[in-house]
CSV table of C-alpha atoms in Angstrom, one decimal:
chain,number,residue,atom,x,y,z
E,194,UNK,CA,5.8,36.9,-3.4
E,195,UNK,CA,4.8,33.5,-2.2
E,196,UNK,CA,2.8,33.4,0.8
E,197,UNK,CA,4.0,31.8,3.7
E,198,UNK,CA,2.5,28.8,4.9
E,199,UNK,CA,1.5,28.9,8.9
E,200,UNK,CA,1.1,25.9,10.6
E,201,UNK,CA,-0.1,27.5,13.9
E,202,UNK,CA,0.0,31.4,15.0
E,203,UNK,CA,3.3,32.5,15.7
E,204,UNK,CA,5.1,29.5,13.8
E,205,UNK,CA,7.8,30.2,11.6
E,206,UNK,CA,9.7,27.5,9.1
E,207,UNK,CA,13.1,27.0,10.1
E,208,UNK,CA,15.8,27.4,7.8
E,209,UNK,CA,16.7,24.4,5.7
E,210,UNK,CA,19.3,22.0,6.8
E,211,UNK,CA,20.8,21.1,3.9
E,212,UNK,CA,23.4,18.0,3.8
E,213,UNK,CA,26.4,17.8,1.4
E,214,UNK,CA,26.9,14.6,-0.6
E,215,UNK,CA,29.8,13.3,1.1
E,216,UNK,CA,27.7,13.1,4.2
E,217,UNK,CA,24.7,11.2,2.6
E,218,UNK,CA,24.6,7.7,1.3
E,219,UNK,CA,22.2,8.5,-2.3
E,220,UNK,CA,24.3,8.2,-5.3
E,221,UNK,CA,22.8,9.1,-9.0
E,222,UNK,CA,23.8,5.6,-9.9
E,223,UNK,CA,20.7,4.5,-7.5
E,224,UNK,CA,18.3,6.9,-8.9
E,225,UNK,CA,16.7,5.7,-12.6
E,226,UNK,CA,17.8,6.9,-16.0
E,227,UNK,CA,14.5,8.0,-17.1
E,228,UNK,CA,14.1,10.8,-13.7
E,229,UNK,CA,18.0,11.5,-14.1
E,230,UNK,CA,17.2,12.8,-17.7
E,231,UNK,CA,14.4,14.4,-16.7
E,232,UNK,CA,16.1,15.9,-13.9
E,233,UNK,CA,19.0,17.0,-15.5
E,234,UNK,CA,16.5,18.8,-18.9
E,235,UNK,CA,15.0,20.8,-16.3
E,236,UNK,CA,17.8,22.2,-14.3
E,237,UNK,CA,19.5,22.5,-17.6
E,238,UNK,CA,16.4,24.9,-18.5
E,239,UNK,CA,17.1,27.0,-15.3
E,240,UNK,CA,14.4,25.5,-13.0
E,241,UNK,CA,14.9,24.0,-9.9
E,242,UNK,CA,15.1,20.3,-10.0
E,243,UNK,CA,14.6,18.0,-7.0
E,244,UNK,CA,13.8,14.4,-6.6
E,245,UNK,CA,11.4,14.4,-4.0
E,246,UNK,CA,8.8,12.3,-2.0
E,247,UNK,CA,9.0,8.9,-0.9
E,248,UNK,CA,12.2,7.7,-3.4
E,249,UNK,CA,14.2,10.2,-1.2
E,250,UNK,CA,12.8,8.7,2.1
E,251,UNK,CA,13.4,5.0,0.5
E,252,UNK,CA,16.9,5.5,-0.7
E,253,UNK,CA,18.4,6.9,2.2
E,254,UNK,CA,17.0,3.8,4.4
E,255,UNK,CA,18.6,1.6,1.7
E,256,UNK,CA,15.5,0.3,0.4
E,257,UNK,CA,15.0,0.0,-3.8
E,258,UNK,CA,12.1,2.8,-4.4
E,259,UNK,CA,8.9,1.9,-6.7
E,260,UNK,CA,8.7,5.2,-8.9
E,261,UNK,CA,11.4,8.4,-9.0
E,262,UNK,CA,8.8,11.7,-8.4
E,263,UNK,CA,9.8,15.4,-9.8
E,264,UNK,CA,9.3,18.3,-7.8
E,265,UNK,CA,10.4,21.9,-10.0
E,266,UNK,CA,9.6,25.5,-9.9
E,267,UNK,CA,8.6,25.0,-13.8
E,268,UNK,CA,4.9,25.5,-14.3
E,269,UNK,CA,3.3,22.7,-16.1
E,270,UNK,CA,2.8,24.0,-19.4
E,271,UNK,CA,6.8,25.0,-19.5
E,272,UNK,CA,7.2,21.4,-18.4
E,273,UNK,CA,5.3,20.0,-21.4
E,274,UNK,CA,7.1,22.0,-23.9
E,275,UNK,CA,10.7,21.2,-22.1
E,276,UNK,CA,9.5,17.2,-22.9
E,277,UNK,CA,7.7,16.2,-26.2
E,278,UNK,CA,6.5,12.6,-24.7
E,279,UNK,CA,4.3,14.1,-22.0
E,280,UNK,CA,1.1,14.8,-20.6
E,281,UNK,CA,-0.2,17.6,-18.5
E,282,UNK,CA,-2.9,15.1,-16.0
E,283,UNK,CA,-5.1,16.5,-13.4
E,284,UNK,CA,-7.8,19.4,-12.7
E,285,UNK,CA,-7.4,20.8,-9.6
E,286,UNK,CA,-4.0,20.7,-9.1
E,287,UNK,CA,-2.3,19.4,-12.5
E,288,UNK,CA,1.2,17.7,-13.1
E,289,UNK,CA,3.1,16.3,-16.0
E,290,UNK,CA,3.7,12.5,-17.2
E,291,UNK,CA,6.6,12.2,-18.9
E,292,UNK,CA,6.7,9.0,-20.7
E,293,UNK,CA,9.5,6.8,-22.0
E,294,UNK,CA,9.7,3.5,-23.5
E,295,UNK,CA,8.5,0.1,-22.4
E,296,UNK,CA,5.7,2.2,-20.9
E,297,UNK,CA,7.4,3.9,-18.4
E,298,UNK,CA,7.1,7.4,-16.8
E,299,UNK,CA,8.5,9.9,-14.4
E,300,UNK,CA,5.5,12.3,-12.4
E,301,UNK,CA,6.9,16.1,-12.2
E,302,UNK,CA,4.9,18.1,-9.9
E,303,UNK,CA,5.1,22.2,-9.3
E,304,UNK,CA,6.1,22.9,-6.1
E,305,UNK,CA,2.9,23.9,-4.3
E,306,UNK,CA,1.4,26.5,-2.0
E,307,UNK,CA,0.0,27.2,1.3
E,308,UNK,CA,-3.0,24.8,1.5
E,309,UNK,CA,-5.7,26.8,2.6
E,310,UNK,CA,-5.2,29.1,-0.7
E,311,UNK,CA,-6.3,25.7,-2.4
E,312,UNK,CA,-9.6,25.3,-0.6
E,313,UNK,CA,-10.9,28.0,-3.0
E,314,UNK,CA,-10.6,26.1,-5.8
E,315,UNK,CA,-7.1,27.9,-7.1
E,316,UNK,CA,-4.5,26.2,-9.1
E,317,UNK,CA,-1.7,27.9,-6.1
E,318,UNK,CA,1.9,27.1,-6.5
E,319,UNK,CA,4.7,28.3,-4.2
E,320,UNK,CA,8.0,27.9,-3.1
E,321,UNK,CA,10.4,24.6,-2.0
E,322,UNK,CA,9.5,25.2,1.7
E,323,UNK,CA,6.1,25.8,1.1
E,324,UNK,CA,5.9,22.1,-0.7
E,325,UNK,CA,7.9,20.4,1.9
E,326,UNK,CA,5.4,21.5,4.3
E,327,UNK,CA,2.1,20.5,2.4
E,328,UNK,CA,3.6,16.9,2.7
E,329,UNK,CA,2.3,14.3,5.0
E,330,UNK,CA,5.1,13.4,6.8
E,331,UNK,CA,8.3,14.2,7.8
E,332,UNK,CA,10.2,11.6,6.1
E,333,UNK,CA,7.9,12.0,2.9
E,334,UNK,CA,9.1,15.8,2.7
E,335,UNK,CA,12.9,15.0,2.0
E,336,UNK,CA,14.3,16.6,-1.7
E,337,UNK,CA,17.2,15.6,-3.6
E,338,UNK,CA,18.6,18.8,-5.0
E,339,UNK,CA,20.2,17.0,-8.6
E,340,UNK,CA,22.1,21.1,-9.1
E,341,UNK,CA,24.9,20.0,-6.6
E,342,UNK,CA,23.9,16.6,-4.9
E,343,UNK,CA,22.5,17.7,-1.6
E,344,UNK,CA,19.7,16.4,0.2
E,345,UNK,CA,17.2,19.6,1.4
E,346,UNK,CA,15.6,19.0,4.8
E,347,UNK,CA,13.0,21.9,6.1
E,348,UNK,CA,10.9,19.8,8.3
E,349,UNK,CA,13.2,18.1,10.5
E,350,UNK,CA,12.9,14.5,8.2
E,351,UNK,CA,16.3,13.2,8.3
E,352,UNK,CA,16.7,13.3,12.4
E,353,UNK,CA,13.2,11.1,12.4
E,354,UNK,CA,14.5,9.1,9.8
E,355,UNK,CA,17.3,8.1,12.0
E,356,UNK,CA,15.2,7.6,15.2
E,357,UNK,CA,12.6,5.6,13.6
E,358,UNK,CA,9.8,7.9,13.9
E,359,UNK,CA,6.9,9.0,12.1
E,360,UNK,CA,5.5,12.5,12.9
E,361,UNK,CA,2.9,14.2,10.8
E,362,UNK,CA,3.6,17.5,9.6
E,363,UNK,CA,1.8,20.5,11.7
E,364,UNK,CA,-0.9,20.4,13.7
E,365,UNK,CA,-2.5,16.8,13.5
E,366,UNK,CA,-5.7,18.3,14.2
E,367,UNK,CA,-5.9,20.6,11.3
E,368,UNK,CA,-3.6,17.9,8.6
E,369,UNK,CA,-6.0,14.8,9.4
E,370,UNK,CA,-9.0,16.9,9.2
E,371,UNK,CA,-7.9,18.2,6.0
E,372,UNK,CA,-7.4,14.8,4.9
E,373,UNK,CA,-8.1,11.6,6.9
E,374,UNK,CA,-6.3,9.3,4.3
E,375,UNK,CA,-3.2,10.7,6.2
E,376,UNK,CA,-3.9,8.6,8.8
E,377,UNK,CA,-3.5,5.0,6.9
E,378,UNK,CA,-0.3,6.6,5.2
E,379,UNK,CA,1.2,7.7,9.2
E,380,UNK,CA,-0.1,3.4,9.8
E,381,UNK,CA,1.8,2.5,6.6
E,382,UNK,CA,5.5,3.9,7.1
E,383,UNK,CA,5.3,2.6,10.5
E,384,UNK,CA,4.2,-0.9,9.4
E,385,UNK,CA,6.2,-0.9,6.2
E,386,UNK,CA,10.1,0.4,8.3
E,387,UNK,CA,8.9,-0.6,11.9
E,388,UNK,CA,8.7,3.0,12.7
E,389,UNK,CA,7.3,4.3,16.2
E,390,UNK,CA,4.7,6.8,15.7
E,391,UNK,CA,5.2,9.7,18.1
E,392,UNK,CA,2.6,10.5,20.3
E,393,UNK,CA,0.9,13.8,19.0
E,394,UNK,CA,0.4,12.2,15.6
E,395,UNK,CA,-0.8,9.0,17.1
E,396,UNK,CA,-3.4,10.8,19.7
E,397,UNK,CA,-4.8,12.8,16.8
E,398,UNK,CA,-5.2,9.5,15.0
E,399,UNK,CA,-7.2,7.9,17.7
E,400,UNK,CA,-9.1,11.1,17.9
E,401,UNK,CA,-9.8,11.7,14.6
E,402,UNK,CA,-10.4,7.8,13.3
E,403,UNK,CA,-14.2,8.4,12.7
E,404,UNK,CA,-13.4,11.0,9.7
E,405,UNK,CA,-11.4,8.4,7.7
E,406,UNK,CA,-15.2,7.6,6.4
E,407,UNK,CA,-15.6,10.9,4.6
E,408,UNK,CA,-13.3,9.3,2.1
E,409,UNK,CA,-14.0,8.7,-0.8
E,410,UNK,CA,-14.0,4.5,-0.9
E,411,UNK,CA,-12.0,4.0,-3.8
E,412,UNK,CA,-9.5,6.2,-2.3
E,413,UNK,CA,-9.3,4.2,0.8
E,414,UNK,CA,-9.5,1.0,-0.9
E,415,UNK,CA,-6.1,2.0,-3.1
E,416,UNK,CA,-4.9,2.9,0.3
E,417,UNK,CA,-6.0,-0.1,1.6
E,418,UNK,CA,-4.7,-2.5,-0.9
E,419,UNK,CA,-1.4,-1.3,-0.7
E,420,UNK,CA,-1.2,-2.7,2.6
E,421,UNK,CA,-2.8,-6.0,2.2
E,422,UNK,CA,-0.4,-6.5,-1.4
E,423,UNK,CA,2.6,-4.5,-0.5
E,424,UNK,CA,4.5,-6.9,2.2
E,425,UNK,CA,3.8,-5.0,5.4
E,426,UNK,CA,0.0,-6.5,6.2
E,427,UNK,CA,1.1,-7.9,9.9
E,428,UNK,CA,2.4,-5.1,11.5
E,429,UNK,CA,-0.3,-3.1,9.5
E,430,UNK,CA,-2.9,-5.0,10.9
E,431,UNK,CA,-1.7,-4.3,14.5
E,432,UNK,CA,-1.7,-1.1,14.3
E,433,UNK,CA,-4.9,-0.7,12.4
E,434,UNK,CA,-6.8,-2.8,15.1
E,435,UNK,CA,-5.0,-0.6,18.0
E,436,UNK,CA,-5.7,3.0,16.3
E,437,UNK,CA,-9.6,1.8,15.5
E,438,UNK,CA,-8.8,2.6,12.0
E,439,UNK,CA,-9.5,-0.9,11.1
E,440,UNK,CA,-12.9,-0.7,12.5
E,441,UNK,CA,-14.0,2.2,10.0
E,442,UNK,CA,-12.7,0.6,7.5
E,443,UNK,CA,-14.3,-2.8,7.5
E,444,UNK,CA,-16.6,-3.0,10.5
E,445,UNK,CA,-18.0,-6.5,9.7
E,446,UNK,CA,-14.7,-7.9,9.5
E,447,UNK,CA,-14.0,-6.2,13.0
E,448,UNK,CA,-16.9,-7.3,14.2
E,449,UNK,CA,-16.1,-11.0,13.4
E,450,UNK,CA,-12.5,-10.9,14.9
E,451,UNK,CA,-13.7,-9.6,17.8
E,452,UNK,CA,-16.5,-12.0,18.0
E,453,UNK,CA,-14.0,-15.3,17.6
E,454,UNK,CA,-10.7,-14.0,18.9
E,455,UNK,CA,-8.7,-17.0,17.3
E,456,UNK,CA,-9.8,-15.6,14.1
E,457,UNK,CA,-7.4,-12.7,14.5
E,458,UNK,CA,-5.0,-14.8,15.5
E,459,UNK,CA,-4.8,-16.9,12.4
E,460,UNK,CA,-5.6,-13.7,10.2
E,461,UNK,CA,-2.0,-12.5,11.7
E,462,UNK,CA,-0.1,-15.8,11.5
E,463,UNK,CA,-1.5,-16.0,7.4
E,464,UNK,CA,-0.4,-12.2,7.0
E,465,UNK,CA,2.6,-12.8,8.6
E,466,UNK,CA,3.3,-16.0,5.6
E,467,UNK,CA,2.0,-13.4,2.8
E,468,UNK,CA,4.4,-10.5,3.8
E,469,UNK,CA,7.5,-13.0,3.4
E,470,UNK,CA,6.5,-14.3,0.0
E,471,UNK,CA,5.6,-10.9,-1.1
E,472,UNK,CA,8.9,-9.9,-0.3
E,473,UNK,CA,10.4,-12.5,-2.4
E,474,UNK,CA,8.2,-11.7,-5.4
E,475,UNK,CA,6.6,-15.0,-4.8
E,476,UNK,CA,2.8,-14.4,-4.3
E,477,UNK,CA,0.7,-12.0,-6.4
E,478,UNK,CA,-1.8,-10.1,-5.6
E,479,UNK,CA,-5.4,-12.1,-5.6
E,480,UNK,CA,-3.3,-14.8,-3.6
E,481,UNK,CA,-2.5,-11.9,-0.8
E,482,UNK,CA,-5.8,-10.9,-0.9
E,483,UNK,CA,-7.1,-14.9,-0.6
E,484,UNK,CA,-5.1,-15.1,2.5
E,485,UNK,CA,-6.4,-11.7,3.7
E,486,UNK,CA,-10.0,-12.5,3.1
E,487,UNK,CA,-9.8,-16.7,4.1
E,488,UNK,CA,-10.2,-16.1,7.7
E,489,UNK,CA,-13.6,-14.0,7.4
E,490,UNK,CA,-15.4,-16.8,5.6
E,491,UNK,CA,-14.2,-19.3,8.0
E,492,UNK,CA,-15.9,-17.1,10.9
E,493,UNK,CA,-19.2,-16.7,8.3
E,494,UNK,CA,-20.4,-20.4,8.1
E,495,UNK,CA,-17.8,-21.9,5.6
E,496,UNK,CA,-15.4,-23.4,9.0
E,497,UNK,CA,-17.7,-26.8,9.6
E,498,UNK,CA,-16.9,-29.1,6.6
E,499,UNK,CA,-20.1,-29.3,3.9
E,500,UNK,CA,-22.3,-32.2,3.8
E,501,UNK,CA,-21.1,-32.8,0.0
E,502,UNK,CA,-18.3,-31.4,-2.3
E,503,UNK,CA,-19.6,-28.3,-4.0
E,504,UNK,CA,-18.5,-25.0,-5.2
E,505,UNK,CA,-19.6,-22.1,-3.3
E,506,UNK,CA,-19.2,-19.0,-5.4
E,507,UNK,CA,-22.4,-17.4,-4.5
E,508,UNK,CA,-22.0,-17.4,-0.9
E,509,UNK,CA,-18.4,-16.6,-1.3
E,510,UNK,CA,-19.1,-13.8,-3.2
E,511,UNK,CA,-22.3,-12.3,-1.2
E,512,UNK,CA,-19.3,-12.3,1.6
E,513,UNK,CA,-16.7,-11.1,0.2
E,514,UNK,CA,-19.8,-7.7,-0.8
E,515,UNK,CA,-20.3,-7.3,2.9
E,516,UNK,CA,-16.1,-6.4,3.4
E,517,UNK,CA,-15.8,-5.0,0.1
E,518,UNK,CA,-19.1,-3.5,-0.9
E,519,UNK,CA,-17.7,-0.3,-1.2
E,520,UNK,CA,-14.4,-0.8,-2.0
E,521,UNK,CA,-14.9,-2.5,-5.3
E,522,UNK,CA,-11.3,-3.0,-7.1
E,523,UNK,CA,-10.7,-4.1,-10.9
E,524,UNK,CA,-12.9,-6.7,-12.0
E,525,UNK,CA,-10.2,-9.0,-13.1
E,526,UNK,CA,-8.5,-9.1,-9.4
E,527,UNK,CA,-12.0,-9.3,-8.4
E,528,UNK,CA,-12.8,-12.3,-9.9
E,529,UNK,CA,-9.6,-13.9,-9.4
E,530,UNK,CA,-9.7,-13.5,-5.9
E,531,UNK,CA,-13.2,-15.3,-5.9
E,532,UNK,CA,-12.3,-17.9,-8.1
E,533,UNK,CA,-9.1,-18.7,-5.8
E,534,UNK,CA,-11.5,-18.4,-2.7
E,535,UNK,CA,-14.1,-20.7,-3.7
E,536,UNK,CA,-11.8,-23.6,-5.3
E,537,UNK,CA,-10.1,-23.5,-2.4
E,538,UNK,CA,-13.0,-24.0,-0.1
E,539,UNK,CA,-13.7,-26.7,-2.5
E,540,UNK,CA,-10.4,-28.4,-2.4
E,541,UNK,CA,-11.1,-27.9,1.4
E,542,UNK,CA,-14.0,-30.6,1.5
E,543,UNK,CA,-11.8,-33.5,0.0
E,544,UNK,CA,-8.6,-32.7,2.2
E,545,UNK,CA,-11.2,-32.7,5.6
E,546,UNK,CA,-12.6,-35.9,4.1
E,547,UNK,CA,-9.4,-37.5,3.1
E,548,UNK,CA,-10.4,-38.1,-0.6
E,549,UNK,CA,-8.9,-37.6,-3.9
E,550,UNK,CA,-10.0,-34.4,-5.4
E,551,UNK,CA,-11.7,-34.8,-8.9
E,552,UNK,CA,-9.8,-34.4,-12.2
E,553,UNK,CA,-12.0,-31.6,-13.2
E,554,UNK,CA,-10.5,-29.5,-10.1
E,555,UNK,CA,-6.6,-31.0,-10.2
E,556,UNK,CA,-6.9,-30.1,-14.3
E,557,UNK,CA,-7.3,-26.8,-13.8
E,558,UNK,CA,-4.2,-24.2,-14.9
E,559,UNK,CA,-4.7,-22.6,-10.9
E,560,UNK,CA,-4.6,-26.0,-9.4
E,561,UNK,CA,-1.0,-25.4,-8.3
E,562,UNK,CA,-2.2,-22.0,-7.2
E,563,UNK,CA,-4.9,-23.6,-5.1
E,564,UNK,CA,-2.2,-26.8,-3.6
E,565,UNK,CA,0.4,-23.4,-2.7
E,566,UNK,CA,-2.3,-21.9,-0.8
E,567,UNK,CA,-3.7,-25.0,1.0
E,568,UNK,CA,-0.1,-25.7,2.1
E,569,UNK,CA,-0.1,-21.7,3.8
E,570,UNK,CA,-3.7,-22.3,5.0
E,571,UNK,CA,-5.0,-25.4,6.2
E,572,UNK,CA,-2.0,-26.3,8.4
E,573,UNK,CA,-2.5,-23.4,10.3
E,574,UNK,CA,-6.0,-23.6,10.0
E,575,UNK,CA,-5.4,-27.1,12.5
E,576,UNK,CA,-3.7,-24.9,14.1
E,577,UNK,CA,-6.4,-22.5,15.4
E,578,UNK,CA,-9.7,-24.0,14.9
E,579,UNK,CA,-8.7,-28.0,15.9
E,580,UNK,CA,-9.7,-29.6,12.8
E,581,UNK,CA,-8.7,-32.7,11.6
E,582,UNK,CA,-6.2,-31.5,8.3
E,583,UNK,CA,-4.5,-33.8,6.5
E,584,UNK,CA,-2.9,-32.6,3.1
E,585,UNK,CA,-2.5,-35.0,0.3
E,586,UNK,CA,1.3,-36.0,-0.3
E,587,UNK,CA,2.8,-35.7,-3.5
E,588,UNK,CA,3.4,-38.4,-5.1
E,589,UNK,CA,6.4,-39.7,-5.8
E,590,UNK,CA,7.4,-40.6,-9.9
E,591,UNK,CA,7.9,-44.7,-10.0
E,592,UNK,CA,10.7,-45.7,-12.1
E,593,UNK,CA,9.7,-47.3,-14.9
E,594,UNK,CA,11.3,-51.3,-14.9
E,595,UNK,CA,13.3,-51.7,-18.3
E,596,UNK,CA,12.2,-54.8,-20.0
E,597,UNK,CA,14.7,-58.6,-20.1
């Protein structure tokens, strides 16, 4: 028999609450047809079939979710022969890809066991409960129970759900310990719904901030650039700037808002642009990260307009190694991001001036990229830092005069 996972001597997990579909709002019409078929194969097997995770969490606040996870009591090598297009992923604690066409894929995961089994290195898997309480948080431990419809609740999700709070599950002490990166996801949901964190979870983040640098970096940095690309970055800011987590994270960019506080200011007021386009599907991902990163270069000797119009990709990019050093992405965002930063700082000496930009800058295939981003930036650049910003009008197509 499973064994029971204690959170702290003398707990022990309530019984489920489990809520019938006519009292929930999640319909199978708003869950995907790949994880409804892969659903339905397993319970069709005899295994328990759940959708679990975050798409439970995002579905009942009415929100669209990004991917449909599987939770099941099958063990992953029942699950790869229950699905021909899949992939067992994963050493220390392996799940299955399921693929489909046009590339996409549903994640089924074996319900796991008490945590501190896992410490020594064993592949441990356990019971429904015992997985709802290995979770982060409560609204992250919600199933979806595709046998009759109902949504399973063991850790008290759905009531913080509808109060707007994010509690971490068990003892803060011992879960951020465990793992620090639960800290940025505890910052996230409450940035992302507008979500209070509740005061035990919160005081263990303050007092447990310094261990989110035993991470490994590209772990944070994925966390990281969730955030900064997911349409959330304002509120996540404030709260990583009040919790200290922002500090850890990128201490010379901390340094230098607390240094020039109308930097912060404008890094907000830019964030706050980016999270509505983002929303819209209007700004991808170098340009969020352009706006994110504009205000640190300003601070770092790039705010007094340059003597004469150059390109500065060096000094961009020697900048840009001091916040990111460690948190290295893909090289192709990478770049991107540079290229957009440096053009722009470019463009930047001709609108200060007052000149037309050359033809060998306004040919470019990002030129409209670069005038978008000038419009978000340099007004509220005036804004802030009292310089003289005046953005070229567009001109206006003369009608051609027909001939007598």
């Amino acid at each position: 028999m499973p064994k029971q996972l204690e959170l702290f001597p003398g707990y022990a997990p309530p019984e489920p609450r489990i809520v019938p579909r006519s009292e929930h709002p999640i319909s199978r019409r708003m869950i995907s047809r790949e994880a409804l078929k892969v659903l339905y194969r397993l319970h069709d097997a005899g295994y328990l079939a759940y959708l679990v995770g975050g798409s439970v969490r995002d579905l009942l606040l009415g929100l669209t979710p990004k991917d449909f996870d599987v939770g099941t009591d099958a063990r992953p090598e029942e699950i790869r022969r229950l699905f021909r297009a899949s992939r067992i992923i994963g050493r220390r604690f392996r799940l299955v890809h399921v693929y489909f066409r046009g590339g996409k894929f549903v994640e089924v995961v074996t319900f796991r066991g008490p945590e501190d089994l896992e410490e020594e290195e064993e592949e441990v898997y356990g019971t429904p409960q015992q997985d709802a309480f290995r979770r982060d948080l409560t609204i992250n431990a919600l199933f979806y129970n595709i046998a009759d419809f109902t949504i399973v609740d063991y850790v008290g999700g759905l009531e913080d759900l509808r109060r707007g709070i994010i509690r971490i599950i068990g003892d803060p002490d011992i879960r951020f310990t465990r793992d620090p990166v639960r800290m940025l996801r505890a910052i996230r949901h409450a940035a992302r719904a507008g979500f209070e964190i509740e005061p035990r979870t919160w005081e263990g983040i303050l007092k447990h901030r310094e261990k989110i640098r035993l991470c490994s970096p590209y772990r944070l940095r994925d966390e990281w650039l969730k955030d900064v690309t997911g349409g959330w970055s304002e509120p996540w800011l404030s709260l990583m700037f009040k919790s200290g987590l922002f500090r850890e994270i990128f201490p010379s960019y901390h340094r230098t808002l607390v240094a020039f506080p109308p930097t912060q200011k404008f890094l907000s007021r830019l964030l706050s642009v980016s999270d509505r386009l983002l929303s819209e599907g209007q700004l991808s991902q170098a340009e969020a990260l352009t706006l994110f990163l504009y205000p640190y270069l300003l601070a770092h000797g790039f705010g007094k307009p340059p003597s004469r119009p150059e390109r500065p990709t060096r000094e961009v990019e020697k900048r840009l190694l001091e916040i990111l050093g460690s948190y290295r992405f893909c090289r192709e965002l990478f770049e991107e991001t540079l290229l957009l930063l440096s053009s722009l700082l470019y463009y930047r000496y001709f609108v200060l001036k007052g000149k037309t930009p050359p033809r060998k800058l306004t040919r470019k295939s990002y030129f409209p990229l670069l005038l978008r981003l000038s419009e978000i930036i340099f007004p509220r650049e005036k804004e802030f830092f009292n310089l003289e910003v005046s953005l070229p009008k567009k001109k206006k197509k003369r009608k051609r005069r027909g001939h007598a």
